[in-house]
Amino acid sequence: MKVTINDVAKHAGVSMKTVSRVINKEPSVRKKTYDQVMLAVKELNYQPNTAARNLAGTSSFAIGLVYDNPNAYYIIDMQNGVLSRCKEEGYELVIHPCNAQQKDMQAEIATMIKRSRLAGLVLTPPLSEQQPIIDMLDELGVSYVRLLSGHNEDEEEKSKNCIYVDDFAAAYEITEHLLSLGHKHIAFVCGDEEHKSTTERLAGYKQALSDHQIAFNEDFIHKGTYSFESGVKGAKALLEDGNPKKITAILGGNDEVAAGALFAARLMNIEIPAQLSISGFEDSPFSRQTWPKLTTAHQANDVISEHAARLLFSKTRGSRNQDKDITTTFTPNMVVRESTGPAPQ
């Protein structure tokens, strides 16, 4: 396997940022550290990326927002949050949509950085969860902040580069809300498998069931995507043939999924919430455009992305202008609306 900058850092006992500084011959590196890293480079036969070395010194008054997400409301909120901070700092924002499944994503992002001469990047899921992209950015010596599902105890050594959203806790709270209403047969329609938020939300759902002595049933899980169509398909699959599984509540992976599930239930003449409770996630406009309106978890994406931008500017400017008011973990708050009610007797 190809030796990466991460391998060199571990072998030398230093950070990847330090390795990048040595490779790019930055004058601030102490001789002892320089010798230590270069010895590791020699012993591992590490071959630095020439493009990375050329890019390391670039700077500009622009940062980038890189994303791959079909939810337009999510993207707009993310853009608005980052852009608001850019205006405060006097920076421009370069927006770059990607296909996370595409091969050679690292090369595409590297080319974008080179052409736009960016000072740094804000990465959204699932791109922020792909280690090859992170390794490439470290090799380039480019500053970045990752938006991740989880909490800052998950990856201690990387937490300074991350803004976390505690999807586990939020999904737990919604599931517990449904349980408090007497629901015992609660289904879950998942989002995209490659998103860590799907894993975290499913885990929160499972933990709430376990803590209330409700057995987990694999038949109550429908794997899908973060889309309205997936919610329709999932609800139909779970409730087909007159609902033989006796499901009384559905938790959608996000509001689009939940809205699709509600639409499917309407087509099947199922009353909401008298016969079936449905909840979503994220508190997007979808949650307020349905009838009845959706119980959900409010996720302030514009605030979250603004703090990501603040953290990025704090990193790029060093210790001179540290922002002490940055929040690094956000927990979505449950919003109870008319789509959930007591379990039918």
mmCIF file of N, CA, C and O in Angstrom, residues 113-212:
data_model
loop_
_atom_site.group_PDB
_atom_site.id
_atom_site.type_symbol
_atom_site.label_atom_id
_atom_site.label_comp_id
_atom_site.label_asym_id
_atom_site.label_seq_id
_atom_site.Cartn_x
_atom_site.Cartn_y
_atom_site.Cartn_z
ATOM 1 N N ILE A 113 -9.038 23.550 -5.427
ATOM 2 C CA ILE A 113 -8.248 24.362 -4.494
ATOM 3 C C ILE A 113 -7.184 25.157 -5.255
ATOM 4 O O ILE A 113 -6.976 26.351 -5.009
ATOM 5 N N LYS A 114 -6.538 24.490 -6.200
ATOM 6 C CA LYS A 114 -5.463 25.140 -6.955
ATOM 7 C C LYS A 114 -5.997 26.285 -7.814
ATOM 8 O O LYS A 114 -5.429 27.377 -7.829
ATOM 9 N N ARG A 115 -7.104 26.025 -8.503
ATOM 10 C CA ARG A 115 -7.656 27.039 -9.412
ATOM 11 C C ARG A 115 -8.188 28.251 -8.647
ATOM 12 O O ARG A 115 -8.044 29.391 -9.090
ATOM 13 N N SER A 116 -8.814 27.978 -7.493
ATOM 14 C CA SER A 116 -9.440 29.068 -6.735
ATOM 15 C C SER A 116 -8.520 29.658 -5.684
ATOM 16 O O SER A 116 -8.874 30.647 -5.052
ATOM 17 N N ARG A 117 -7.353 29.038 -5.476
ATOM 18 C CA ARG A 117 -6.377 29.505 -4.494
ATOM 19 C C ARG A 117 -7.061 29.780 -3.150
ATOM 20 O O ARG A 117 -7.050 30.886 -2.630
ATOM 21 N N LEU A 118 -7.663 28.713 -2.587
ATOM 22 C CA LEU A 118 -8.457 28.850 -1.370
ATOM 23 C C LEU A 118 -7.601 28.891 -0.116
ATOM 24 O O LEU A 118 -6.567 28.228 -0.030
ATOM 25 N N ALA A 119 -8.071 29.647 0.860
ATOM 26 C CA ALA A 119 -7.404 29.689 2.165
ATOM 27 C C ALA A 119 -7.796 28.504 3.027
ATOM 28 O O ALA A 119 -7.108 28.180 3.987
ATOM 29 N N GLY A 120 -8.909 27.848 2.694
ATOM 30 C CA GLY A 120 -9.350 26.693 3.475
ATOM 31 C C GLY A 120 -10.675 26.166 2.977
ATOM 32 O O GLY A 120 -11.292 26.738 2.070
ATOM 33 N N LEU A 121 -11.116 25.059 3.574
ATOM 34 C CA LEU A 121 -12.338 24.386 3.144
ATOM 35 C C LEU A 121 -13.230 24.048 4.329
ATOM 36 O O LEU A 121 -12.743 23.698 5.416
ATOM 37 N N VAL A 122 -14.550 24.110 4.104
ATOM 38 C CA VAL A 122 -15.535 23.512 5.009
ATOM 39 C C VAL A 122 -16.088 22.295 4.287
ATOM 40 O O VAL A 122 -16.615 22.411 3.173
ATOM 41 N N LEU A 123 -15.954 21.121 4.904
ATOM 42 C CA LEU A 123 -16.398 19.869 4.295
ATOM 43 C C LEU A 123 -17.660 19.374 4.983
ATOM 44 O O LEU A 123 -17.705 19.261 6.206
ATOM 45 N N THR A 124 -18.691 19.051 4.191
ATOM 46 C CA THR A 124 -19.929 18.512 4.744
ATOM 47 C C THR A 124 -20.005 17.011 4.469
ATOM 48 O O THR A 124 -19.328 16.499 3.575
ATOM 49 N N PRO A 125 -20.844 16.283 5.224
ATOM 50 C CA PRO A 125 -21.005 14.836 4.991
ATOM 51 C C PRO A 125 -21.605 14.574 3.603
ATOM 52 O O PRO A 125 -22.384 15.392 3.104
ATOM 53 N N PRO A 126 -21.264 13.440 2.958
ATOM 54 C CA PRO A 126 -20.365 12.393 3.452
ATOM 55 C C PRO A 126 -18.895 12.630 3.099
ATOM 56 O O PRO A 126 -18.041 11.840 3.459
ATOM 57 N N LEU A 127 -18.586 13.726 2.392
ATOM 58 C CA LEU A 127 -17.199 13.995 2.002
ATOM 59 C C LEU A 127 -16.304 14.183 3.223
ATOM 60 O O LEU A 127 -15.141 13.773 3.220
ATOM 61 N N SER A 128 -16.853 14.772 4.281
ATOM 62 C CA SER A 128 -16.079 15.012 5.501
ATOM 63 C C SER A 128 -15.731 13.717 6.221
ATOM 64 O O SER A 128 -14.882 13.707 7.111
ATOM 65 N N GLU A 129 -16.382 12.614 5.812
ATOM 66 C CA GLU A 129 -16.174 11.326 6.475
ATOM 67 C C GLU A 129 -15.225 10.415 5.699
ATOM 68 O O GLU A 129 -14.965 9.292 6.119
ATOM 69 N N GLN A 130 -14.712 10.897 4.570
ATOM 70 C CA GLN A 130 -13.862 10.067 3.713
ATOM 71 C C GLN A 130 -12.388 10.336 4.014
ATOM 72 O O GLN A 130 -11.859 11.399 3.683
ATOM 73 N N GLN A 131 -11.737 9.358 4.613
ATOM 74 C CA GLN A 131 -10.355 9.520 5.058
ATOM 75 C C GLN A 131 -9.375 9.840 3.930
ATOM 76 O O GLN A 131 -8.453 10.644 4.132
ATOM 77 N N PRO A 132 -9.519 9.261 2.730
ATOM 78 C CA PRO A 132 -8.585 9.628 1.647
ATOM 79 C C PRO A 132 -8.602 11.123 1.334
ATOM 80 O O PRO A 132 -7.562 11.702 1.027
ATOM 81 N N ILE A 133 -9.771 11.754 1.420
ATOM 82 C CA ILE A 133 -9.857 13.200 1.173
ATOM 83 C C ILE A 133 -9.141 13.964 2.279
ATOM 84 O O ILE A 133 -8.412 14.932 2.014
ATOM 85 N N ILE A 134 -9.328 13.529 3.519
ATOM 86 C CA ILE A 134 -8.667 14.186 4.653
ATOM 87 C C ILE A 134 -7.151 14.055 4.541
ATOM 88 O O ILE A 134 -6.412 15.021 4.755
ATOM 89 N N ASP A 135 -6.683 12.857 4.184
ATOM 90 C CA ASP A 135 -5.238 12.647 4.024
ATOM 91 C C ASP A 135 -4.673 13.543 2.925
ATOM 92 O O ASP A 135 -3.576 14.099 3.058
ATOM 93 N N MET A 136 -5.433 13.688 1.831
ATOM 94 C CA MET A 136 -4.989 14.534 0.726
ATOM 95 C C MET A 136 -4.870 15.981 1.172
ATOM 96 O O MET A 136 -3.883 16.657 0.858
ATOM 97 N N LEU A 137 -5.855 16.477 1.921
ATOM 98 C CA LEU A 137 -5.814 17.862 2.386
ATOM 99 C C LEU A 137 -4.653 18.095 3.342
ATOM 100 O O LEU A 137 -4.005 19.151 3.317
ATOM 101 N N ASP A 138 -4.382 17.106 4.204
ATOM 102 C CA ASP A 138 -3.239 17.223 5.115
ATOM 103 C C ASP A 138 -1.932 17.274 4.333
ATOM 104 O O ASP A 138 -1.019 18.019 4.679
ATOM 105 N N GLU A 139 -1.884 16.497 3.272
ATOM 106 C CA GLU A 139 -0.668 16.491 2.454
ATOM 107 C C GLU A 139 -0.500 17.822 1.721
ATOM 108 O O GLU A 139 0.614 18.309 1.526
ATOM 109 N N LEU A 140 -1.622 18.410 1.322
ATOM 110 C CA LEU A 140 -1.555 19.709 0.663
ATOM 111 C C LEU A 140 -1.216 20.833 1.637
ATOM 112 O O LEU A 140 -0.796 21.906 1.241
ATOM 113 N N GLY A 141 -1.429 20.579 2.928
ATOM 114 C CA GLY A 141 -1.224 21.612 3.923
ATOM 115 C C GLY A 141 -2.343 22.644 3.913
ATOM 116 O O GLY A 141 -2.137 23.798 4.294
ATOM 117 N N VAL A 142 -3.527 22.234 3.459
ATOM 118 C CA VAL A 142 -4.682 23.127 3.373
ATOM 119 C C VAL A 142 -5.486 23.048 4.667
ATOM 120 O O VAL A 142 -5.778 21.957 5.170
ATOM 121 N N SER A 143 -5.881 24.176 5.213
ATOM 122 C CA SER A 143 -6.718 24.193 6.407
ATOM 123 C C SER A 143 -8.138 23.750 6.046
ATOM 124 O O SER A 143 -8.631 24.060 4.957
ATOM 125 N N TYR A 144 -8.782 23.034 6.954
ATOM 126 C CA TYR A 144 -10.140 22.563 6.695
ATOM 127 C C TYR A 144 -10.861 22.346 8.018
ATOM 128 O O TYR A 144 -10.248 22.193 9.073
ATOM 129 N N VAL A 145 -12.183 22.349 7.947
ATOM 130 C CA VAL A 145 -13.036 21.993 9.084
ATOM 131 C C VAL A 145 -14.063 20.995 8.566
ATOM 132 O O VAL A 145 -14.635 21.190 7.492
ATOM 133 N N ARG A 146 -14.277 19.942 9.349
ATOM 134 C CA ARG A 146 -15.204 18.879 8.951
ATOM 135 C C ARG A 146 -16.490 18.963 9.765
ATOM 136 O O ARG A 146 -16.446 19.113 10.982
ATOM 137 N N LEU A 147 -17.620 18.849 9.089
ATOM 138 C CA LEU A 147 -18.906 18.690 9.766
ATOM 139 C C LEU A 147 -19.183 17.193 9.859
ATOM 140 O O LEU A 147 -19.238 16.510 8.837
ATOM 141 N N LEU A 148 -19.345 16.693 11.097
ATOM 142 C CA LEU A 148 -19.489 15.258 11.311
ATOM 143 C C LEU A 148 -20.662 14.939 12.221
ATOM 144 O O LEU A 148 -20.994 15.713 13.126
ATOM 145 N N SER A 149 -21.271 13.787 11.993
ATOM 146 C CA SER A 149 -22.272 13.280 12.910
ATOM 147 C C SER A 149 -21.547 12.582 14.048
ATOM 148 O O SER A 149 -20.706 11.711 13.824
ATOM 149 N N GLY A 150 -21.841 12.970 15.293
ATOM 150 C CA GLY A 150 -21.175 12.376 16.455
ATOM 151 C C GLY A 150 -21.020 13.418 17.551
ATOM 152 O O GLY A 150 -21.803 14.346 17.658
ATOM 153 N N HIS A 151 -19.990 13.251 18.362
ATOM 154 C CA HIS A 151 -19.680 14.240 19.395
ATOM 155 C C HIS A 151 -18.176 14.272 19.579
ATOM 156 O O HIS A 151 -17.471 13.345 19.178
ATOM 157 N N ASN A 152 -17.647 15.332 20.179
ATOM 158 C CA ASN A 152 -16.205 15.565 20.119
ATOM 159 C C ASN A 152 -15.363 14.601 20.929
ATOM 160 O O ASN A 152 -14.146 14.666 20.902
ATOM 161 N N GLU A 153 -16.000 13.664 21.641
ATOM 162 C CA GLU A 153 -15.212 12.622 22.296
ATOM 163 C C GLU A 153 -14.886 11.482 21.332
ATOM 164 O O GLU A 153 -14.062 10.623 21.621
ATOM 165 N N ASP A 154 -15.540 11.468 20.155
ATOM 166 C CA ASP A 154 -15.367 10.359 19.218
ATOM 167 C C ASP A 154 -13.953 10.289 18.639
ATOM 168 O O ASP A 154 -13.391 9.219 18.494
ATOM 169 N N GLU A 155 -13.393 11.421 18.260
ATOM 170 C CA GLU A 155 -12.089 11.447 17.599
ATOM 171 C C GLU A 155 -11.246 12.549 18.229
ATOM 172 O O GLU A 155 -11.094 13.624 17.677
ATOM 173 N N GLU A 156 -10.699 12.267 19.391
ATOM 174 C CA GLU A 156 -10.019 13.300 20.168
ATOM 175 C C GLU A 156 -8.913 14.005 19.387
ATOM 176 O O GLU A 156 -8.783 15.220 19.432
ATOM 177 N N GLU A 157 -8.120 13.230 18.659
ATOM 178 C CA GLU A 157 -6.982 13.858 17.987
ATOM 179 C C GLU A 157 -7.424 14.731 16.811
ATOM 180 O O GLU A 157 -6.688 15.608 16.357
ATOM 181 N N LYS A 158 -8.658 14.545 16.323
ATOM 182 C CA LYS A 158 -9.125 15.324 15.183
ATOM 183 C C LYS A 158 -10.168 16.360 15.581
ATOM 184 O O LYS A 158 -10.665 17.095 14.746
ATOM 185 N N SER A 159 -10.539 16.396 16.854
ATOM 186 C CA SER A 159 -11.659 17.227 17.276
ATOM 187 C C SER A 159 -11.428 18.716 17.003
ATOM 188 O O SER A 159 -12.371 19.468 16.840
ATOM 189 N N LYS A 160 -10.179 19.149 16.940
ATOM 190 C CA LYS A 160 -9.899 20.559 16.684
ATOM 191 C C LYS A 160 -10.242 20.967 15.258
ATOM 192 O O LYS A 160 -10.321 22.148 14.950
ATOM 193 N N ASN A 161 -10.441 19.972 14.394
ATOM 194 C CA ASN A 161 -10.796 20.243 13.002
ATOM 195 C C ASN A 161 -12.279 20.005 12.727
ATOM 196 O O ASN A 161 -12.688 20.039 11.569
ATOM 197 N N CYS A 162 -13.068 19.727 13.764
ATOM 198 C CA CYS A 162 -14.419 19.237 13.536
ATOM 199 C C CYS A 162 -15.497 20.020 14.265
ATOM 200 O O CYS A 162 -15.283 20.526 15.361
ATOM 201 N N ILE A 163 -16.668 20.087 13.620
ATOM 202 C CA ILE A 163 -17.901 20.522 14.250
ATOM 203 C C ILE A 163 -18.836 19.315 14.226
ATOM 204 O O ILE A 163 -19.079 18.732 13.164
ATOM 205 N N TYR A 164 -19.327 18.926 15.401
ATOM 206 C CA TYR A 164 -20.124 17.710 15.505
ATOM 207 C C TYR A 164 -21.613 18.011 15.672
ATOM 208 O O TYR A 164 -21.993 18.995 16.303
ATOM 209 N N VAL A 165 -22.448 17.117 15.121
ATOM 210 C CA VAL A 165 -23.889 17.139 15.338
ATOM 211 C C VAL A 165 -24.255 15.819 16.003
ATOM 212 O O VAL A 165 -24.031 14.747 15.433
ATOM 213 N N ASP A 166 -24.791 15.892 17.215
ATOM 214 C CA ASP A 166 -25.084 14.684 17.992
ATOM 215 C C ASP A 166 -26.418 14.082 17.569
ATOM 216 O O ASP A 166 -27.443 14.215 18.246
ATOM 217 N N ASP A 167 -26.410 13.413 16.423
ATOM 218 C CA ASP A 167 -27.619 12.781 15.888
ATOM 219 C C ASP A 167 -28.110 11.651 16.776
ATOM 220 O O ASP A 167 -29.318 11.390 16.842
ATOM 221 N N PHE A 168 -27.184 10.972 17.437
ATOM 222 C CA PHE A 168 -27.551 9.863 18.330
ATOM 223 C C PHE A 168 -28.499 10.358 19.416
ATOM 224 O O PHE A 168 -29.572 9.789 19.639
ATOM 225 N N ALA A 169 -28.110 11.433 20.101
ATOM 226 C CA ALA A 169 -28.913 11.952 21.208
ATOM 227 C C ALA A 169 -30.276 12.432 20.727
ATOM 228 O O ALA A 169 -31.297 12.228 21.403
ATOM 229 N N ALA A 170 -30.313 13.069 19.559
ATOM 230 C CA ALA A 170 -31.578 13.581 19.040
ATOM 231 C C ALA A 170 -32.524 12.450 18.655
ATOM 232 O O ALA A 170 -33.729 12.507 18.953
ATOM 233 N N ALA A 171 -32.001 11.413 17.994
ATOM 234 C CA ALA A 171 -32.838 10.268 17.619
ATOM 235 C C ALA A 171 -33.328 9.525 18.861
ATOM 236 O O ALA A 171 -34.460 9.030 18.895
ATOM 237 N N TYR A 172 -32.487 9.464 19.867
ATOM 238 C CA TYR A 172 -32.882 8.846 21.142
ATOM 239 C C TYR A 172 -34.069 9.599 21.735
ATOM 240 O O TYR A 172 -35.052 8.996 22.183
ATOM 241 N N GLU A 173 -33.989 10.936 21.719
ATOM 242 C CA GLU A 173 -35.044 11.750 22.323
ATOM 243 C C GLU A 173 -36.373 11.580 21.582
ATOM 244 O O GLU A 173 -37.433 11.464 22.207
ATOM 245 N N ILE A 174 -36.336 11.545 20.250
ATOM 246 C CA ILE A 174 -37.566 11.378 19.483
ATOM 247 C C ILE A 174 -38.176 9.996 19.733
ATOM 248 O O ILE A 174 -39.389 9.857 19.926
ATOM 249 N N THR A 175 -37.330 8.960 19.730
ATOM 250 C CA THR A 175 -37.821 7.607 19.976
ATOM 251 C C THR A 175 -38.421 7.502 21.371
ATOM 252 O O THR A 175 -39.480 6.879 21.565
ATOM 253 N N GLU A 176 -37.772 8.123 22.338
ATOM 254 C CA GLU A 176 -38.289 8.117 23.703
ATOM 255 C C GLU A 176 -39.629 8.847 23.777
ATOM 256 O O GLU A 176 -40.525 8.447 24.531
ATOM 257 N N HIS A 177 -39.785 9.907 22.997
ATOM 258 C CA HIS A 177 -41.062 10.622 22.928
ATOM 259 C C HIS A 177 -42.165 9.686 22.428
ATOM 260 O O HIS A 177 -43.273 9.650 22.993
ATOM 261 N N LEU A 178 -41.883 8.918 21.371
ATOM 262 C CA LEU A 178 -42.865 7.979 20.837
ATOM 263 C C LEU A 178 -43.188 6.881 21.847
ATOM 264 O O LEU A 178 -44.348 6.485 22.004
ATOM 265 N N LEU A 179 -42.176 6.414 22.550
ATOM 266 C CA LEU A 179 -42.385 5.398 23.580
ATOM 267 C C LEU A 179 -43.255 5.938 24.712
ATOM 268 O O LEU A 179 -44.118 5.228 25.253
ATOM 269 N N SER A 180 -43.062 7.214 25.057
ATOM 270 C CA SER A 180 -43.844 7.817 26.143
ATOM 271 C C SER A 180 -45.319 7.941 25.770
ATOM 272 O O SER A 180 -46.187 8.038 26.649
ATOM 273 N N LEU A 181 -45.600 7.913 24.463
ATOM 274 C CA LEU A 181 -46.984 7.975 23.985
ATOM 275 C C LEU A 181 -47.615 6.589 23.895
ATOM 276 O O LEU A 181 -48.761 6.457 23.438
ATOM 277 N N GLY A 182 -46.866 5.578 24.300
ATOM 278 C CA GLY A 182 -47.387 4.223 24.324
ATOM 279 C C GLY A 182 -47.048 3.378 23.116
ATOM 280 O O GLY A 182 -47.487 2.222 23.007
ATOM 281 N N HIS A 183 -46.250 3.906 22.192
ATOM 282 C CA HIS A 183 -45.878 3.141 20.994
ATOM 283 C C HIS A 183 -44.811 2.096 21.329
ATOM 284 O O HIS A 183 -43.803 2.415 21.967
ATOM 285 N N LYS A 184 -45.056 0.867 20.889
ATOM 286 C CA LYS A 184 -44.083 -0.202 21.096
ATOM 287 C C LYS A 184 -43.592 -0.792 19.773
ATOM 288 O O LYS A 184 -42.548 -1.431 19.734
ATOM 289 N N HIS A 185 -44.351 -0.578 18.720
ATOM 290 C CA HIS A 185 -43.964 -1.062 17.395
ATOM 291 C C HIS A 185 -43.592 0.146 16.538
ATOM 292 O O HIS A 185 -44.419 0.682 15.791
ATOM 293 N N ILE A 186 -42.347 0.577 16.681
ATOM 294 C CA ILE A 186 -41.855 1.792 16.015
ATOM 295 C C ILE A 186 -40.901 1.399 14.889
ATOM 296 O O ILE A 186 -39.892 0.728 15.122
ATOM 297 N N ALA A 187 -41.227 1.828 13.675
ATOM 298 C CA ALA A 187 -40.376 1.529 12.519
ATOM 299 C C ALA A 187 -39.418 2.682 12.254
ATOM 300 O O ALA A 187 -39.651 3.815 12.702
ATOM 301 N N PHE A 188 -38.357 2.385 11.528
ATOM 302 C CA PHE A 188 -37.354 3.406 11.183
ATOM 303 C C PHE A 188 -37.050 3.307 9.693
ATOM 304 O O PHE A 188 -36.645 2.267 9.209
ATOM 305 N N VAL A 189 -37.253 4.408 8.968
ATOM 306 C CA VAL A 189 -36.906 4.471 7.549
ATOM 307 C C VAL A 189 -35.592 5.233 7.434
ATOM 308 O O VAL A 189 -35.532 6.442 7.681
ATOM 309 N N CYS A 190 -34.527 4.525 7.071
ATOM 310 C CA CYS A 190 -33.168 5.077 7.105
ATOM 311 C C CYS A 190 -32.866 5.960 5.904
ATOM 312 O O CYS A 190 -33.499 5.851 4.846
ATOM 313 N N GLY A 191 -31.838 6.803 6.074
ATOM 314 C CA GLY A 191 -31.290 7.577 4.975
ATOM 315 C C GLY A 191 -30.161 6.817 4.302
ATOM 316 O O GLY A 191 -30.015 5.600 4.467
ATOM 317 N N ASP A 192 -29.332 7.541 3.553
ATOM 318 C CA ASP A 192 -28.238 6.917 2.800
ATOM 319 C C ASP A 192 -27.248 6.206 3.724
ATOM 320 O O ASP A 192 -26.824 6.767 4.743
ATOM 321 N N GLU A 193 -26.861 5.013 3.345
ATOM 322 C CA GLU A 193 -25.957 4.216 4.178
ATOM 323 C C GLU A 193 -24.582 4.856 4.328
ATOM 324 O O GLU A 193 -23.925 4.678 5.351
ATOM 325 N N GLU A 194 -24.131 5.602 3.293
ATOM 326 C CA GLU A 194 -22.778 6.165 3.357
ATOM 327 C C GLU A 194 -22.681 7.369 4.285
ATOM 328 O O GLU A 194 -21.582 7.841 4.570
ATOM 329 N N HIS A 195 -23.810 7.879 4.769
ATOM 330 C CA HIS A 195 -23.806 8.999 5.706
ATOM 331 C C HIS A 195 -23.723 8.468 7.146
ATOM 332 O O HIS A 195 -24.539 7.640 7.551
ATOM 333 N N LYS A 196 -22.773 8.976 7.906
ATOM 334 C CA LYS A 196 -22.641 8.557 9.303
ATOM 335 C C LYS A 196 -23.868 8.969 10.115
ATOM 336 O O LYS A 196 -24.195 8.341 11.123
ATOM 337 N N SER A 197 -24.566 10.019 9.683
ATOM 338 C CA SER A 197 -25.779 10.440 10.383
ATOM 339 C C SER A 197 -26.812 9.321 10.394
ATOM 340 O O SER A 197 -27.556 9.162 11.374
ATOM 341 N N THR A 198 -26.868 8.531 9.326
ATOM 342 C CA THR A 198 -27.801 7.398 9.278
ATOM 343 C C THR A 198 -27.460 6.400 10.370
ATOM 344 O O THR A 198 -28.339 5.926 11.105
ATOM 345 N N THR A 199 -26.180 6.082 10.493
ATOM 346 C CA THR A 199 -25.733 5.135 11.517
ATOM 347 C C THR A 199 -26.011 5.667 12.918
ATOM 348 O O THR A 199 -26.494 4.936 13.792
ATOM 349 N N GLU A 200 -25.729 6.944 13.143
ATOM 350 C CA GLU A 200 -25.914 7.540 14.469
ATOM 351 C C GLU A 200 -27.394 7.619 14.845
ATOM 352 O O GLU A 200 -27.771 7.345 15.989
ATOM 353 N N ARG A 201 -28.248 8.000 13.908
ATOM 354 C CA ARG A 201 -29.676 8.112 14.193
ATOM 355 C C ARG A 201 -30.292 6.734 14.454
ATOM 356 O O ARG A 201 -31.126 6.583 15.349
ATOM 357 N N LEU A 202 -29.866 5.762 13.672
ATOM 358 C CA LEU A 202 -30.356 4.392 13.895
ATOM 359 C C LEU A 202 -29.900 3.876 15.250
ATOM 360 O O LEU A 202 -30.659 3.216 15.977
ATOM 361 N N ALA A 203 -28.661 4.178 15.622
ATOM 362 C CA ALA A 203 -28.123 3.735 16.918
ATOM 363 C C ALA A 203 -28.885 4.376 18.071
ATOM 364 O O ALA A 203 -29.161 3.734 19.094
ATOM 365 N N GLY A 204 -29.237 5.664 17.946
ATOM 366 C CA GLY A 204 -30.008 6.341 18.985
ATOM 367 C C GLY A 204 -31.382 5.726 19.155
ATOM 368 O O GLY A 204 -31.882 5.551 20.275
ATOM 369 N N TYR A 205 -32.007 5.394 18.026
ATOM 370 C CA TYR A 205 -33.310 4.716 18.022
ATOM 371 C C TYR A 205 -33.221 3.366 18.744
ATOM 372 O O TYR A 205 -34.043 3.043 19.614
ATOM 373 N N LYS A 206 -32.200 2.592 18.391
ATOM 374 C CA LYS A 206 -32.026 1.273 19.013
ATOM 375 C C LYS A 206 -31.789 1.382 20.515
ATOM 376 O O LYS A 206 -32.328 0.588 21.307
ATOM 377 N N GLN A 207 -30.966 2.347 20.917
ATOM 378 C CA GLN A 207 -30.633 2.488 22.338
ATOM 379 C C GLN A 207 -31.866 2.864 23.157
ATOM 380 O O GLN A 207 -32.052 2.372 24.266
ATOM 381 N N ALA A 208 -32.704 3.737 22.601
ATOM 382 C CA ALA A 208 -33.920 4.122 23.314
ATOM 383 C C ALA A 208 -34.836 2.918 23.501
ATOM 384 O O ALA A 208 -35.425 2.727 24.585
ATOM 385 N N LEU A 209 -34.970 2.092 22.464
ATOM 386 C CA LEU A 209 -35.779 0.877 22.591
ATOM 387 C C LEU A 209 -35.222 -0.026 23.680
ATOM 388 O O LEU A 209 -35.964 -0.530 24.538
ATOM 389 N N SER A 210 -33.917 -0.225 23.663
ATOM 390 C CA SER A 210 -33.266 -1.100 24.642
ATOM 391 C C SER A 210 -33.449 -0.593 26.063
ATOM 392 O O SER A 210 -33.743 -1.370 26.982
ATOM 393 N N ASP A 211 -33.298 0.714 26.258
ATOM 394 C CA ASP A 211 -33.429 1.291 27.598
ATOM 395 C C ASP A 211 -34.854 1.200 28.138
ATOM 396 O O ASP A 211 -35.082 1.318 29.344
ATOM 397 N N HIS A 212 -35.824 0.987 27.245
ATOM 398 C CA HIS A 212 -37.217 0.846 27.669
ATOM 399 C C HIS A 212 -37.706 -0.595 27.513
ATOM 400 O O HIS A 212 -38.910 -0.859 27.454
#
